[in-house]
PDB file of C-alpha atoms and ligand atoms in Angstrom:
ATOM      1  CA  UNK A 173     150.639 -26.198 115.112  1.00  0.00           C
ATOM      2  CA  UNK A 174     153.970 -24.123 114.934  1.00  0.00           C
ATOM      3  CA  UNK A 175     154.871 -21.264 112.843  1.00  0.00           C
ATOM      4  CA  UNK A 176     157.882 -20.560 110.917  1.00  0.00           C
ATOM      5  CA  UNK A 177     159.563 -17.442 110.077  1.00  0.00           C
ATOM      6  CA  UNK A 178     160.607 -15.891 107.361  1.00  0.00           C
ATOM      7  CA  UNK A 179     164.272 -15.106 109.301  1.00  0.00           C
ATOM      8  CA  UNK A 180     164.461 -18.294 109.181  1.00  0.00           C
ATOM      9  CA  UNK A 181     163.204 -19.802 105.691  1.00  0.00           C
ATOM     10  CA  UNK A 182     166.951 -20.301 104.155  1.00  0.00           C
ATOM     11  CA  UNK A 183     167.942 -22.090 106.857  1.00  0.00           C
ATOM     12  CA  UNK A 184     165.225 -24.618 107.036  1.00  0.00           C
ATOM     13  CA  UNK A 185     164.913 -25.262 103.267  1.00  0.00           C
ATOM     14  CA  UNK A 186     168.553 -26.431 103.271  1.00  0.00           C
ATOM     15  CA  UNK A 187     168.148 -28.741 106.594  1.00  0.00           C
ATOM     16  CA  UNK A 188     165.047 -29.805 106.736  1.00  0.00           C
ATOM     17  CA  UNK A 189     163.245 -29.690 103.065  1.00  0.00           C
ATOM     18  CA  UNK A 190     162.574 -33.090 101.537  1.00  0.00           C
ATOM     19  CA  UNK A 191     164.330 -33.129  97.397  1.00  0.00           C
ATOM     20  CA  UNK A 192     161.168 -32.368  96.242  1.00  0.00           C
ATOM     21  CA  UNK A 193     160.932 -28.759  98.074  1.00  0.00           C
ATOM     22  CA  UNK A 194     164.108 -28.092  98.277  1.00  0.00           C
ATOM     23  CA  UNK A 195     164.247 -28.196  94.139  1.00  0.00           C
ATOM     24  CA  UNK A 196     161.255 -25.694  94.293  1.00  0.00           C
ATOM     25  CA  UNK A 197     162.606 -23.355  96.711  1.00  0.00           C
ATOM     26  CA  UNK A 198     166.209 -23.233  95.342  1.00  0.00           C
ATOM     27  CA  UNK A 199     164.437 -22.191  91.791  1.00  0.00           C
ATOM     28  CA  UNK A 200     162.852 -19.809  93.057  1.00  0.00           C
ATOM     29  CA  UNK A 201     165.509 -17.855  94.807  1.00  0.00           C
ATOM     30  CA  UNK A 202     167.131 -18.771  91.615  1.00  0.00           C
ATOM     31  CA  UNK A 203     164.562 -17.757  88.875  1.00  0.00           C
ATOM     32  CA  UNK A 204     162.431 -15.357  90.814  1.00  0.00           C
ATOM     33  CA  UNK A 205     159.817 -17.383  89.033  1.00  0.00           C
ATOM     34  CA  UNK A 206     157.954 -20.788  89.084  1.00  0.00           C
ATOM     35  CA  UNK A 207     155.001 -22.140  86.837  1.00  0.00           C
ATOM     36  CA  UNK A 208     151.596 -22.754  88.457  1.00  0.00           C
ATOM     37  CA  UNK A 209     152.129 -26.341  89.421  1.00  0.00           C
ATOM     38  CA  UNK A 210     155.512 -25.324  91.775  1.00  0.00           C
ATOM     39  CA  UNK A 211     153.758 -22.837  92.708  1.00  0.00           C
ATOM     40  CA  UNK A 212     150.870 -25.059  93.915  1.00  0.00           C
ATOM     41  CA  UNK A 213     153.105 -27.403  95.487  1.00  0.00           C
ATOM     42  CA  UNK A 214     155.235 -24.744  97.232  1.00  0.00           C
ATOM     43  CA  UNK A 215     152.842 -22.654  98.246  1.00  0.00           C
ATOM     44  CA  UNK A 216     150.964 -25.144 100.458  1.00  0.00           C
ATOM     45  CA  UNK A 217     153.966 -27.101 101.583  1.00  0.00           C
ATOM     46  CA  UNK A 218     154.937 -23.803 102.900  1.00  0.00           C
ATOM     47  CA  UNK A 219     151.625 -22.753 104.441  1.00  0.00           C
ATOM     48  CA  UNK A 220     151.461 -26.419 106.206  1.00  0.00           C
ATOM     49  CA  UNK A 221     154.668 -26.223 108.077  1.00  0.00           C
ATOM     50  CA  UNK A 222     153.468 -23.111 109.341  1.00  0.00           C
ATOM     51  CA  UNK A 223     154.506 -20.264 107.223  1.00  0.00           C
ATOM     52  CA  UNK A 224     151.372 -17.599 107.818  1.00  0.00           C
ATOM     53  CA  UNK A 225     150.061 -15.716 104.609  1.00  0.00           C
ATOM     54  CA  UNK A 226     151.538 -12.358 105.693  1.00  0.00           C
ATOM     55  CA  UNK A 227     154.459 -13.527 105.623  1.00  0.00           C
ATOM     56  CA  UNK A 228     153.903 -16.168 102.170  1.00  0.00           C
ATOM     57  CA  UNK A 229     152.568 -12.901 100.313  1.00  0.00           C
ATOM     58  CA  UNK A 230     155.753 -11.261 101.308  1.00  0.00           C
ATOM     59  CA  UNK A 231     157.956 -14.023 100.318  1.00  0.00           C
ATOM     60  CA  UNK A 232     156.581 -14.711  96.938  1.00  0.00           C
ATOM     61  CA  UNK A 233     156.804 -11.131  96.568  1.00  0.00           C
ATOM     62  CA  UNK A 234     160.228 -10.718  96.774  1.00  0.00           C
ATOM     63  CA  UNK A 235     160.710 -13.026  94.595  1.00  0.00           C
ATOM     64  CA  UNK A 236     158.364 -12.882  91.998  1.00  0.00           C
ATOM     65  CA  UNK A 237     159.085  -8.758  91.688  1.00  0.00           C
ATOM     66  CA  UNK A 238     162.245  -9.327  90.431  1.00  0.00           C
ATOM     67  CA  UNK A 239     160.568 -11.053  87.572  1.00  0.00           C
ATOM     68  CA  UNK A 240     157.851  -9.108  86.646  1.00  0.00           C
ATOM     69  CA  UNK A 241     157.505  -6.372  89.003  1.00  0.00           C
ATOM     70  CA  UNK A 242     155.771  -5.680  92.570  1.00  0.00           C
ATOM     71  CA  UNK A 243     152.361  -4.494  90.231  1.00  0.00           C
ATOM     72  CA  UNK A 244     152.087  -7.628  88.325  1.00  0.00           C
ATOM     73  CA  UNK A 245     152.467  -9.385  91.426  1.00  0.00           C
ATOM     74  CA  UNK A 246     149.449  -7.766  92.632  1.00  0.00           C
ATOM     75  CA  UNK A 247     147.336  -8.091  89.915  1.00  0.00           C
ATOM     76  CA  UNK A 248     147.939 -11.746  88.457  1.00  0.00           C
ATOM     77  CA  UNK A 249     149.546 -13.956  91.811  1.00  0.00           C
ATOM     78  CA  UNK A 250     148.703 -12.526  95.309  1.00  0.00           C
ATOM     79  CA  UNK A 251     145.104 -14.000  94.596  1.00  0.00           C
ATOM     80  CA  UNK A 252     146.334 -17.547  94.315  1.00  0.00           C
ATOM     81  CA  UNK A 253     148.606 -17.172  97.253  1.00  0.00           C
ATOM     82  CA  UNK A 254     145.792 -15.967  99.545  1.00  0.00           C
ATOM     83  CA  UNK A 255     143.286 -18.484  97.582  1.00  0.00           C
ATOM     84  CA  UNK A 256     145.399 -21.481  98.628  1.00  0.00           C
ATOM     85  CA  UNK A 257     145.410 -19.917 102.062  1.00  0.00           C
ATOM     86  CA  UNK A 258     141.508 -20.287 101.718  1.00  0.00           C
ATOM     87  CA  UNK A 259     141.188 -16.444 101.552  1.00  0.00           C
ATOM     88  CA  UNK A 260     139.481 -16.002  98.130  1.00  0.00           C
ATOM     89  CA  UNK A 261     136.969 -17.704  95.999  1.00  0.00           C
ATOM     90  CA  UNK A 262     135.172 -20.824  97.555  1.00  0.00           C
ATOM     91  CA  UNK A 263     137.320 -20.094 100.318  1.00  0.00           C
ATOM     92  CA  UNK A 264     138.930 -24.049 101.012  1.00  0.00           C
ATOM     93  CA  UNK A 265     141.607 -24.327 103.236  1.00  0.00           C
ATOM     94  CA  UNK A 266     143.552 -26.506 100.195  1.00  0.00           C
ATOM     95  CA  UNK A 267     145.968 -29.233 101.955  1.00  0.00           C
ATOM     96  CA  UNK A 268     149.302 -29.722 101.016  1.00  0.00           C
ATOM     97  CA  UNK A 269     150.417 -32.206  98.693  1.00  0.00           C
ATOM     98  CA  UNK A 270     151.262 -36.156  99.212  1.00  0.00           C
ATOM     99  CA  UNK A 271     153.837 -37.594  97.878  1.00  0.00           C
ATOM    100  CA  UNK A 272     151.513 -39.403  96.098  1.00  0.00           C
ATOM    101  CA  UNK A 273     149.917 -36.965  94.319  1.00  0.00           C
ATOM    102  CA  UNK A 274     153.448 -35.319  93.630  1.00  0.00           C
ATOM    103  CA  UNK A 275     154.692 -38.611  92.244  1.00  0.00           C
ATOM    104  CA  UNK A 276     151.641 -38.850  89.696  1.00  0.00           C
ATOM    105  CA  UNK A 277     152.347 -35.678  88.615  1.00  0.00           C
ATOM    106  CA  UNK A 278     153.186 -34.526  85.070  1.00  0.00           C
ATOM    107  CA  UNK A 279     155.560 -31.674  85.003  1.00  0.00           C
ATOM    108  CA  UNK A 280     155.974 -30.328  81.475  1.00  0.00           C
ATOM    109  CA  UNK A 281     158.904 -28.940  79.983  1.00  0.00           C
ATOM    110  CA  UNK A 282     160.103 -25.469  82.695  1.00  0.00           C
ATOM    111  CA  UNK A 283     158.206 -27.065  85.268  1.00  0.00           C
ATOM    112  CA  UNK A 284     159.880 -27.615  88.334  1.00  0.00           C
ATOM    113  CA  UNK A 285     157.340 -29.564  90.286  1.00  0.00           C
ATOM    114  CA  UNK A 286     157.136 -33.397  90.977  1.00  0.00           C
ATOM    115  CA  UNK A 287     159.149 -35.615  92.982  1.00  0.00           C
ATOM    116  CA  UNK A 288     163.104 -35.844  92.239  1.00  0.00           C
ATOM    117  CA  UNK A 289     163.249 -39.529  92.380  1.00  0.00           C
ATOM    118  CA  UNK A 290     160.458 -39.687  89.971  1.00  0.00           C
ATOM    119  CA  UNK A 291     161.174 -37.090  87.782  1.00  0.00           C
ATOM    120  CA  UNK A 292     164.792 -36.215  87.386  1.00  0.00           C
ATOM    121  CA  UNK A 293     166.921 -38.088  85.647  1.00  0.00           C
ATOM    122  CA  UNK A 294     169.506 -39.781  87.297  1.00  0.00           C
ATOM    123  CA  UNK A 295     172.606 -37.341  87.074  1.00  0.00           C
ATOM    124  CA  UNK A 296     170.432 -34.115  88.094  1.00  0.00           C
ATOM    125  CA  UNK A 297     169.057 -36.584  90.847  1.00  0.00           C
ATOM    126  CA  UNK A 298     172.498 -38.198  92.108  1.00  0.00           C
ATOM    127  CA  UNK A 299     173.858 -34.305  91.838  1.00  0.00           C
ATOM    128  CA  UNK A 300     170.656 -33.257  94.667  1.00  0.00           C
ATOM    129  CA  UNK A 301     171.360 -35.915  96.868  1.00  0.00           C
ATOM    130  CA  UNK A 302     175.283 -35.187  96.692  1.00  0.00           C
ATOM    131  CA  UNK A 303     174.323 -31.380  97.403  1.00  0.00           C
ATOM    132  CA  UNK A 304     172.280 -32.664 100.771  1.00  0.00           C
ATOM    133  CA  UNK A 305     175.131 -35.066 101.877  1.00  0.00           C
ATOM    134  CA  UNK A 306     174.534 -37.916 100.611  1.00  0.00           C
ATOM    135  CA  UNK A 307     177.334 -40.276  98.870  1.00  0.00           C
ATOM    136  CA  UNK A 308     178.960 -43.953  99.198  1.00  0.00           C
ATOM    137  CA  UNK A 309     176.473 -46.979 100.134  1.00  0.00           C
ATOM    138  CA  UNK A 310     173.411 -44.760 101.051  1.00  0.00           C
ATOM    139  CA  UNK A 311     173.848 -43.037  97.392  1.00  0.00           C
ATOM    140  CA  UNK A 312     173.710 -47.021  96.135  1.00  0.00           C
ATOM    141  CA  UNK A 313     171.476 -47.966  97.916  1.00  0.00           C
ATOM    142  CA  UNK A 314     168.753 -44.981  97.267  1.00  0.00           C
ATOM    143  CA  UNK A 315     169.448 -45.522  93.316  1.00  0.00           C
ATOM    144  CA  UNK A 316     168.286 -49.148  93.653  1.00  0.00           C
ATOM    145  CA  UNK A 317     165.258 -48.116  95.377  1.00  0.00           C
ATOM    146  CA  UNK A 318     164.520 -45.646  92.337  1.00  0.00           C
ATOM    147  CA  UNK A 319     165.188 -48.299  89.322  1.00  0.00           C
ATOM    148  CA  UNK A 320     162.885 -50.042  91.503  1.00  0.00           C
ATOM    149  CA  UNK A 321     160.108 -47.455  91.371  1.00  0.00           C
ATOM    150  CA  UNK A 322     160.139 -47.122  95.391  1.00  0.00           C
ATOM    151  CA  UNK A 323     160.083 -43.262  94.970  1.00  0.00           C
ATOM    152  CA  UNK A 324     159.156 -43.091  98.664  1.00  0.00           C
ATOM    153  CA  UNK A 325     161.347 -45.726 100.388  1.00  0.00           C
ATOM    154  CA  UNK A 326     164.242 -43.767  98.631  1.00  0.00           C
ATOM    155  CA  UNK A 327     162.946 -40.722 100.264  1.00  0.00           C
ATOM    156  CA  UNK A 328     163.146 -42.225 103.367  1.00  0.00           C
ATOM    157  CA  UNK A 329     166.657 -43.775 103.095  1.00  0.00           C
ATOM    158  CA  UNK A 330     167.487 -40.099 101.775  1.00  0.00           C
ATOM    159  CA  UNK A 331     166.036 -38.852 105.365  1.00  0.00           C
ATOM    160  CA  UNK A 332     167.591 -41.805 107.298  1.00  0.00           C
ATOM    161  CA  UNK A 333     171.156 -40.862 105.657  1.00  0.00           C
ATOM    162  CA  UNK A 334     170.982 -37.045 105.989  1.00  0.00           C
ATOM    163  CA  UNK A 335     169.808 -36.611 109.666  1.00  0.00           C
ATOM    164  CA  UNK A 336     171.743 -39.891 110.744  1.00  0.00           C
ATOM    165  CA  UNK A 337     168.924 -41.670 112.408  1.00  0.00           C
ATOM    166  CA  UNK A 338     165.915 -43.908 111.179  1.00  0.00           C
ATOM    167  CA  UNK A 339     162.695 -43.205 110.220  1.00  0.00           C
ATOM    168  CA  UNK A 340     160.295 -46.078 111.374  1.00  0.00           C
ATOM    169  CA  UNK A 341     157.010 -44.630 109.633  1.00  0.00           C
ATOM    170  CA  UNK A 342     158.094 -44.081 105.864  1.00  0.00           C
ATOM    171  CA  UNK A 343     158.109 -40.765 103.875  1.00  0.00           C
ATOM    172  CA  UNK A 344     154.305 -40.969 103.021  1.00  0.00           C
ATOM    173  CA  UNK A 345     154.221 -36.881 103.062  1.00  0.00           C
ATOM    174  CA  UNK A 346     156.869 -33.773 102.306  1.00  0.00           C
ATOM    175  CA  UNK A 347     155.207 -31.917 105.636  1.00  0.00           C
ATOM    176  CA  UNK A 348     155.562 -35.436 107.514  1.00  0.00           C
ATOM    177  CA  UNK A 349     159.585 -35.141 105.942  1.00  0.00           C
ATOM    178  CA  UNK A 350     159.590 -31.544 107.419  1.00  0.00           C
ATOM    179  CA  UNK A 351     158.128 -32.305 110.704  1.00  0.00           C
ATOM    180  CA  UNK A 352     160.148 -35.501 111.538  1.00  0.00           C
ATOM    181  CA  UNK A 353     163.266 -33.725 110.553  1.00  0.00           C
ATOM    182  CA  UNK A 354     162.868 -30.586 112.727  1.00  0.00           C
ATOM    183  CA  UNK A 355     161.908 -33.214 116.037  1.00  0.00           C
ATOM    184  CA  UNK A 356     165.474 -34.860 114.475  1.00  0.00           C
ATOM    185  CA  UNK A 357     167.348 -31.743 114.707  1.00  0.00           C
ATOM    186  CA  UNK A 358     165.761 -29.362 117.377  1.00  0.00           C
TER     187      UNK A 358
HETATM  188 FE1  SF4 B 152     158.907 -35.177  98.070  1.00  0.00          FE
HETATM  189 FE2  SF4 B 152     157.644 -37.401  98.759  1.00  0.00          FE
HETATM  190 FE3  SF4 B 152     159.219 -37.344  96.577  1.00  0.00          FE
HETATM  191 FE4  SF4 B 152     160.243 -37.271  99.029  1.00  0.00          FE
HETATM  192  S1  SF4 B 152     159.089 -38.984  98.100  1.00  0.00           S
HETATM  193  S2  SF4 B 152     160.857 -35.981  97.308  1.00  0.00           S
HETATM  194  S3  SF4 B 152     158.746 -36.028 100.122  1.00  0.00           S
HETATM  195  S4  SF4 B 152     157.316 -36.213  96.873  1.00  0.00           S
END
């Protein structure tokens, strides 16, 4: 499978990141801080489009040091990192989340995981979609899907509108999102 690199992390997040991990990734840069569950779902998004632990421990660290410094880092979130990387404890290589499993979530109040189309409400959701490009009939037409409950299918006419092409299989999976997008745009 391919790698990505940390040169070019920015970049990707803003082209190629479905809602859900874009939302993640801009509060971290933002916050220098997420909760355990966008942390979770980050973390292994990250790690299954190819982003190798070196270079995850060196991200979060960044990040996360501006919060609550490089020795707290050490101490209380490095494990988890290298945990989900299968690296500690039972030592699982954990899979990344479906968009199943992120829809069922239950983020709590300061939680920034979950799916957008499930979990926002609609302003903060039509405000993402306007940030990736979206507007006019595909904007319309994505709503509907969400009053709907087709958390997915709006995912996918979110893809289909964005990259300008269609995308026969469905959004089943935020690494499927990632992967289809990149053989869209490379
Ligand atoms: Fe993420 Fe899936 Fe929701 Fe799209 S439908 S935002 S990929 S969880």
């Amino acid at each position: 499978s391919s790698e990505i690199s940390l040169r070019d992390i920015d970049r990707l997040a803003n082209n190629s990141f479905p809602p859900c991990m874009r939302h993640l990734f801009e509060k971290l840069r933002e916050d220098h801080h997420l909760k355990h569950g966008g942390r979770m779902q980050l973390s292994l998004f990250l790690k299954g489009v190819g982003l190798k632990l070196e270079d995850a421990l060196t991200f979060w660290k960044a990040e996360f040091s501006q919060k609550v410094g490089t020795e707290r880092f050490d101490k209380e979130y490095a494990y988890s990192i290298r945990h989900n990387y299968g690296k500690e404890g039972k030592r699982t290589d954990y899979t990344p989340y479906s968009c199943q499993k992120i829809i069922s979530s239950t983020p709590g109040v300061g939680d920034h995981h979950g799916c957008p189309y499930r979990h926002f409400s609609e302003e903060n959701l039509r405000a993402a979609l306007t940030k990736m490009g979206v507007g006019g009939h595909a904007m319309d037409d994505i709503m509907q899907k969400v009053q709907t409950r087709h958390y997915q299918l709006a995912c996918t006419l979110t893809f289909e509108a964005v990259h300008g092409i269609s995308c026969d299989t469905g959004v089943n999976h935020p690494n499927q999102y990632f992967i289809e997008s990149r053989k869209a745009l490379e």
